[in-house]
PDB file of C-alpha atoms in Angstrom:
ATOM      1  CA  UNK A   1     -17.282 -17.658 -60.624  1.00 89.00           C
ATOM      2  CA  UNK A   2     -20.498 -19.811 -59.996  1.00 93.00           C
ATOM      3  CA  UNK A   3     -21.456 -20.585 -56.390  1.00 96.00           C
ATOM      4  CA  UNK A   4     -23.385 -23.803 -55.253  1.00 96.00           C
ATOM      5  CA  UNK A   5     -25.631 -22.302 -52.452  1.00 94.00           C
ATOM      6  CA  UNK A   6     -27.676 -25.494 -52.178  1.00 95.00           C
ATOM      7  CA  UNK A   7     -27.852 -29.279 -52.920  1.00 95.00           C
ATOM      8  CA  UNK A   8     -30.276 -31.965 -54.087  1.00 94.00           C
ATOM      9  CA  UNK A   9     -30.023 -35.997 -53.957  1.00 91.00           C
ATOM     10  CA  UNK A  10     -29.697 -37.233 -57.587  1.00 85.00           C
ATOM     11  CA  UNK A  11     -31.660 -35.323 -60.704  1.00 80.00           C
ATOM     12  CA  UNK A  12     -33.128 -36.424 -64.036  1.00 83.00           C
ATOM     13  CA  UNK A  13     -31.702 -33.624 -65.470  1.00 86.00           C
ATOM     14  CA  UNK A  14     -28.518 -33.590 -67.629  1.00 93.00           C
ATOM     15  CA  UNK A  15     -25.744 -32.245 -65.453  1.00 95.00           C
ATOM     16  CA  UNK A  16     -23.824 -29.107 -66.197  1.00 93.00           C
ATOM     17  CA  UNK A  17     -20.610 -30.591 -64.997  1.00 96.00           C
ATOM     18  CA  UNK A  18     -19.477 -33.433 -62.347  1.00 97.00           C
ATOM     19  CA  UNK A  19     -17.054 -33.071 -59.405  1.00 98.00           C
ATOM     20  CA  UNK A  20     -15.164 -36.493 -59.032  1.00 98.00           C
ATOM     21  CA  UNK A  21     -14.627 -37.071 -54.993  1.00 98.00           C
ATOM     22  CA  UNK A  22     -13.203 -39.443 -52.781  1.00 97.00           C
ATOM     23  CA  UNK A  23     -15.270 -40.083 -49.911  1.00 96.00           C
ATOM     24  CA  UNK A  24     -13.233 -37.865 -47.380  1.00 95.00           C
ATOM     25  CA  UNK A  25     -13.708 -34.913 -50.107  1.00 97.00           C
ATOM     26  CA  UNK A  26     -17.711 -35.167 -50.120  1.00 96.00           C
ATOM     27  CA  UNK A  27     -17.464 -33.975 -47.123  1.00 96.00           C
ATOM     28  CA  UNK A  28     -18.358 -30.325 -47.983  1.00 96.00           C
ATOM     29  CA  UNK A  29     -19.078 -27.133 -46.393  1.00 97.00           C
ATOM     30  CA  UNK A  30     -17.045 -24.379 -47.731  1.00 98.00           C
ATOM     31  CA  UNK A  31     -14.558 -24.736 -50.718  1.00 97.00           C
ATOM     32  CA  UNK A  32     -13.512 -23.679 -53.784  1.00 98.00           C
ATOM     33  CA  UNK A  33     -13.935 -26.670 -56.370  1.00 97.00           C
ATOM     34  CA  UNK A  34     -13.082 -26.850 -60.009  1.00 97.00           C
ATOM     35  CA  UNK A  35     -15.420 -29.129 -61.833  1.00 97.00           C
ATOM     36  CA  UNK A  36     -13.739 -32.273 -64.048  1.00 97.00           C
ATOM     37  CA  UNK A  37     -14.473 -29.825 -66.754  1.00 97.00           C
ATOM     38  CA  UNK A  38     -12.155 -27.079 -65.802  1.00 96.00           C
ATOM     39  CA  UNK A  39     -14.881 -25.080 -64.121  1.00 96.00           C
ATOM     40  CA  UNK A  40     -14.342 -23.305 -60.996  1.00 96.00           C
ATOM     41  CA  UNK A  41     -17.483 -23.151 -58.578  1.00 97.00           C
ATOM     42  CA  UNK A  42     -17.499 -21.747 -54.795  1.00 98.00           C
ATOM     43  CA  UNK A  43     -19.225 -23.980 -52.906  1.00 98.00           C
ATOM     44  CA  UNK A  44     -20.995 -22.393 -49.693  1.00 97.00           C
ATOM     45  CA  UNK A  45     -23.601 -24.545 -48.194  1.00 97.00           C
ATOM     46  CA  UNK A  46     -25.678 -23.273 -44.936  1.00 96.00           C
ATOM     47  CA  UNK A  47     -24.114 -26.749 -43.238  1.00 96.00           C
ATOM     48  CA  UNK A  48     -21.770 -29.715 -43.730  1.00 96.00           C
ATOM     49  CA  UNK A  49     -23.093 -32.078 -46.090  1.00 95.00           C
ATOM     50  CA  UNK A  50     -21.586 -35.613 -46.762  1.00 94.00           C
ATOM     51  CA  UNK A  51     -22.533 -36.424 -50.676  1.00 95.00           C
ATOM     52  CA  UNK A  52     -23.140 -39.549 -52.135  1.00 94.00           C
ATOM     53  CA  UNK A  53     -22.348 -40.854 -55.399  1.00 95.00           C
ATOM     54  CA  UNK A  54     -25.199 -38.859 -57.878  1.00 95.00           C
ATOM     55  CA  UNK A  55     -26.416 -36.245 -55.563  1.00 97.00           C
ATOM     56  CA  UNK A  56     -25.721 -32.405 -56.817  1.00 97.00           C
ATOM     57  CA  UNK A  57     -24.631 -29.228 -56.220  1.00 97.00           C
ATOM     58  CA  UNK A  58     -27.495 -26.580 -57.643  1.00 96.00           C
ATOM     59  CA  UNK A  59     -25.413 -23.821 -58.831  1.00 96.00           C
ATOM     60  CA  UNK A  60     -26.498 -19.987 -58.415  1.00 96.00           C
ATOM     61  CA  UNK A  61     -27.399 -20.136 -62.293  1.00 95.00           C
ATOM     62  CA  UNK A  62     -30.258 -22.767 -61.763  1.00 93.00           C
ATOM     63  CA  UNK A  63     -27.693 -25.589 -63.242  1.00 94.00           C
ATOM     64  CA  UNK A  64     -26.269 -28.543 -61.225  1.00 96.00           C
ATOM     65  CA  UNK A  65     -23.098 -30.347 -60.772  1.00 97.00           C
ATOM     66  CA  UNK A  66     -23.045 -34.004 -59.829  1.00 98.00           C
ATOM     67  CA  UNK A  67     -20.863 -35.534 -57.506  1.00 98.00           C
ATOM     68  CA  UNK A  68     -19.177 -39.040 -58.613  1.00 97.00           C
ATOM     69  CA  UNK A  69     -17.669 -41.131 -56.152  1.00 97.00           C
ATOM     70  CA  UNK A  70     -13.929 -41.491 -57.144  1.00 98.00           C
ATOM     71  CA  UNK A  71     -11.665 -44.779 -56.858  1.00 98.00           C
ATOM     72  CA  UNK A  72      -9.892 -45.244 -54.150  1.00 98.00           C
ATOM     73  CA  UNK A  73      -7.651 -47.506 -52.604  1.00 98.00           C
ATOM     74  CA  UNK A  74      -9.778 -49.943 -50.436  1.00 98.00           C
ATOM     75  CA  UNK A  75      -9.352 -53.488 -48.814  1.00 99.00           C
ATOM     76  CA  UNK A  76     -12.167 -56.133 -49.928  1.00 98.00           C
ATOM     77  CA  UNK A  77     -12.810 -58.112 -46.584  1.00 98.00           C
ATOM     78  CA  UNK A  78     -14.264 -61.467 -47.109  1.00 97.00           C
ATOM     79  CA  UNK A  79     -15.332 -63.871 -44.378  1.00 95.00           C
ATOM     80  CA  UNK A  80     -13.207 -67.149 -44.132  1.00 90.00           C
ATOM     81  CA  UNK A  81     -14.097 -70.414 -43.486  1.00 88.00           C
ATOM     82  CA  UNK A  82     -14.269 -69.701 -39.783  1.00 82.00           C
ATOM     83  CA  UNK A  83     -15.984 -66.301 -39.545  1.00 87.00           C
ATOM     84  CA  UNK A  84     -19.126 -64.560 -40.498  1.00 94.00           C
ATOM     85  CA  UNK A  85     -19.087 -61.365 -42.642  1.00 95.00           C
ATOM     86  CA  UNK A  86     -21.263 -60.238 -39.551  1.00 95.00           C
ATOM     87  CA  UNK A  87     -18.810 -60.646 -36.941  1.00 95.00           C
ATOM     88  CA  UNK A  88     -16.748 -59.031 -39.257  1.00 97.00           C
ATOM     89  CA  UNK A  89     -19.027 -56.172 -39.668  1.00 96.00           C
ATOM     90  CA  UNK A  90     -19.006 -55.877 -35.762  1.00 96.00           C
ATOM     91  CA  UNK A  91     -15.941 -55.534 -35.193  1.00 96.00           C
ATOM     92  CA  UNK A  92     -15.201 -52.831 -37.786  1.00 97.00           C
ATOM     93  CA  UNK A  93     -18.626 -50.945 -36.477  1.00 94.00           C
ATOM     94  CA  UNK A  94     -17.363 -51.224 -32.625  1.00 95.00           C
ATOM     95  CA  UNK A  95     -14.289 -49.151 -33.775  1.00 95.00           C
ATOM     96  CA  UNK A  96     -16.195 -46.566 -35.462  1.00 94.00           C
ATOM     97  CA  UNK A  97     -14.523 -47.256 -39.245  1.00 95.00           C
ATOM     98  CA  UNK A  98     -16.530 -46.281 -42.182  1.00 95.00           C
ATOM     99  CA  UNK A  99     -17.246 -49.132 -43.984  1.00 97.00           C
ATOM    100  CA  UNK A 100     -19.650 -49.872 -47.444  1.00 97.00           C
ATOM    101  CA  UNK A 101     -21.272 -53.227 -46.029  1.00 96.00           C
ATOM    102  CA  UNK A 102     -22.214 -55.422 -49.447  1.00 96.00           C
ATOM    103  CA  UNK A 103     -24.122 -58.921 -49.646  1.00 94.00           C
ATOM    104  CA  UNK A 104     -20.826 -60.592 -49.740  1.00 95.00           C
ATOM    105  CA  UNK A 105     -18.169 -58.198 -48.484  1.00 97.00           C
ATOM    106  CA  UNK A 106     -17.257 -55.146 -46.741  1.00 98.00           C
ATOM    107  CA  UNK A 107     -15.190 -52.494 -48.287  1.00 98.00           C
ATOM    108  CA  UNK A 108     -12.662 -50.364 -46.104  1.00 98.00           C
ATOM    109  CA  UNK A 109     -10.404 -47.928 -46.211  1.00 97.00           C
ATOM    110  CA  UNK A 110      -6.836 -49.247 -46.020  1.00 98.00           C
ATOM    111  CA  UNK A 111      -5.513 -49.260 -42.731  1.00 98.00           C
ATOM    112  CA  UNK A 112      -2.726 -52.204 -41.976  1.00 98.00           C
ATOM    113  CA  UNK A 113      -3.485 -52.246 -37.977  1.00 98.00           C
ATOM    114  CA  UNK A 114      -7.081 -53.220 -38.903  1.00 98.00           C
ATOM    115  CA  UNK A 115      -6.199 -55.609 -41.847  1.00 98.00           C
ATOM    116  CA  UNK A 116      -4.008 -57.564 -39.347  1.00 98.00           C
ATOM    117  CA  UNK A 117      -6.877 -57.324 -37.043  1.00 97.00           C
ATOM    118  CA  UNK A 118      -9.189 -58.752 -39.705  1.00 98.00           C
ATOM    119  CA  UNK A 119      -6.756 -61.598 -40.470  1.00 96.00           C
ATOM    120  CA  UNK A 120      -6.778 -62.325 -37.101  1.00 96.00           C
ATOM    121  CA  UNK A 121     -10.080 -63.134 -36.716  1.00 96.00           C
ATOM    122  CA  UNK A 122     -10.019 -65.357 -39.913  1.00 96.00           C
ATOM    123  CA  UNK A 123     -10.895 -63.055 -42.717  1.00 97.00           C
ATOM    124  CA  UNK A 124      -9.468 -62.741 -46.180  1.00 97.00           C
ATOM    125  CA  UNK A 125      -8.504 -59.157 -47.353  1.00 98.00           C
ATOM    126  CA  UNK A 126      -7.834 -58.273 -51.143  1.00 98.00           C
ATOM    127  CA  UNK A 127      -6.447 -54.848 -51.913  1.00 99.00           C
ATOM    128  CA  UNK A 128      -8.954 -53.407 -54.413  1.00 99.00           C
ATOM    129  CA  UNK A 129      -9.766 -49.959 -56.087  1.00 99.00           C
ATOM    130  CA  UNK A 130     -13.185 -48.862 -56.209  1.00 98.00           C
ATOM    131  CA  UNK A 131     -15.849 -46.148 -55.516  1.00 98.00           C
ATOM    132  CA  UNK A 132     -16.360 -45.987 -51.486  1.00 97.00           C
ATOM    133  CA  UNK A 133     -20.032 -45.532 -50.233  1.00 95.00           C
ATOM    134  CA  UNK A 134     -19.867 -46.223 -46.645  1.00 94.00           C
ATOM    135  CA  UNK A 135     -22.876 -46.790 -44.619  1.00 89.00           C
ATOM    136  CA  UNK A 136     -24.037 -44.043 -42.512  1.00 77.00           C
ATOM    137  CA  UNK A 137     -24.277 -44.158 -38.795  1.00 65.00           C
ATOM    138  CA  UNK A 138     -27.690 -44.531 -36.760  1.00 57.00           C
ATOM    139  CA  UNK A 139     -26.999 -40.762 -35.462  1.00 54.00           C
ATOM    140  CA  UNK A 140     -25.954 -39.575 -38.892  1.00 53.00           C
ATOM    141  CA  UNK A 141     -28.405 -36.888 -40.794  1.00 50.00           C
ATOM    142  CA  UNK A 142     -28.194 -36.315 -44.473  1.00 46.00           C
ATOM    143  CA  UNK A 143     -26.976 -32.961 -44.867  1.00 43.00           C
ATOM    144  CA  UNK A 144     -27.052 -31.412 -41.293  1.00 40.00           C
ATOM    145  CA  UNK A 145     -26.889 -32.381 -37.690  1.00 38.00           C
ATOM    146  CA  UNK A 146     -29.635 -32.426 -35.347  1.00 36.00           C
ATOM    147  CA  UNK A 147     -28.466 -30.325 -32.044  1.00 36.00           C
ATOM    148  CA  UNK A 148     -29.942 -31.885 -28.687  1.00 34.00           C
ATOM    149  CA  UNK A 149     -30.825 -28.357 -27.473  1.00 34.00           C
ATOM    150  CA  UNK A 150     -34.222 -29.337 -26.302  1.00 35.00           C
ATOM    151  CA  UNK A 151     -35.618 -29.569 -22.707  1.00 35.00           C
ATOM    152  CA  UNK A 152     -35.875 -32.845 -20.718  1.00 37.00           C
ATOM    153  CA  UNK A 153     -37.890 -31.959 -17.675  1.00 40.00           C
ATOM    154  CA  UNK A 154     -36.570 -33.327 -14.207  1.00 39.00           C
ATOM    155  CA  UNK A 155     -39.884 -33.743 -12.675  1.00 41.00           C
ATOM    156  CA  UNK A 156     -39.194 -36.454 -10.596  1.00 40.00           C
ATOM    157  CA  UNK A 157     -39.119 -36.624  -6.587  1.00 44.00           C
ATOM    158  CA  UNK A 158     -35.275 -36.646  -5.934  1.00 42.00           C
ATOM    159  CA  UNK A 159     -35.465 -34.141  -2.742  1.00 45.00           C
ATOM    160  CA  UNK A 160     -34.123 -31.397  -4.549  1.00 43.00           C
ATOM    161  CA  UNK A 161     -34.695 -29.014  -7.363  1.00 44.00           C
ATOM    162  CA  UNK A 162     -33.264 -28.951 -11.180  1.00 44.00           C
ATOM    163  CA  UNK A 163     -32.893 -25.392 -12.715  1.00 45.00           C
ATOM    164  CA  UNK A 164     -32.655 -25.122 -16.197  1.00 44.00           C
ATOM    165  CA  UNK A 165     -32.213 -21.905 -17.667  1.00 43.00           C
TER     166      UNK A 165
END
């Protein structure tokens, strides 16, 4: 069985296969997958990766498999006459919801509670089926997390001492 031990962002060579995955399934670390062509591969990455459309899994034989963002059931959020798209984006961001923010619309995963909130703010909502590529948050690091195990000095006069091991 082939193994995918690394990844790359895009690629110009013709991929050996494709994996069509929805947004949730594109967050991978270790999983047995079957390509769209029926070939089994063991994804075994050193750390979790959130793949975007067009990214590649690099196989242990040197070939690559292209990741394709699958179509998903989404809401298309459009501003209404009394609300601005940026205000709707703020409310979604305040709830830490994954959102694909385009110039004239926002795409989100379907949730009837969020739909009611957005309609209450004056948004127009349409049900659509489309690939979902949400914006990554400010603290997202593509491909890996940055731990916060660095030392912060506390050499300012508190009248007591901090001991950091």
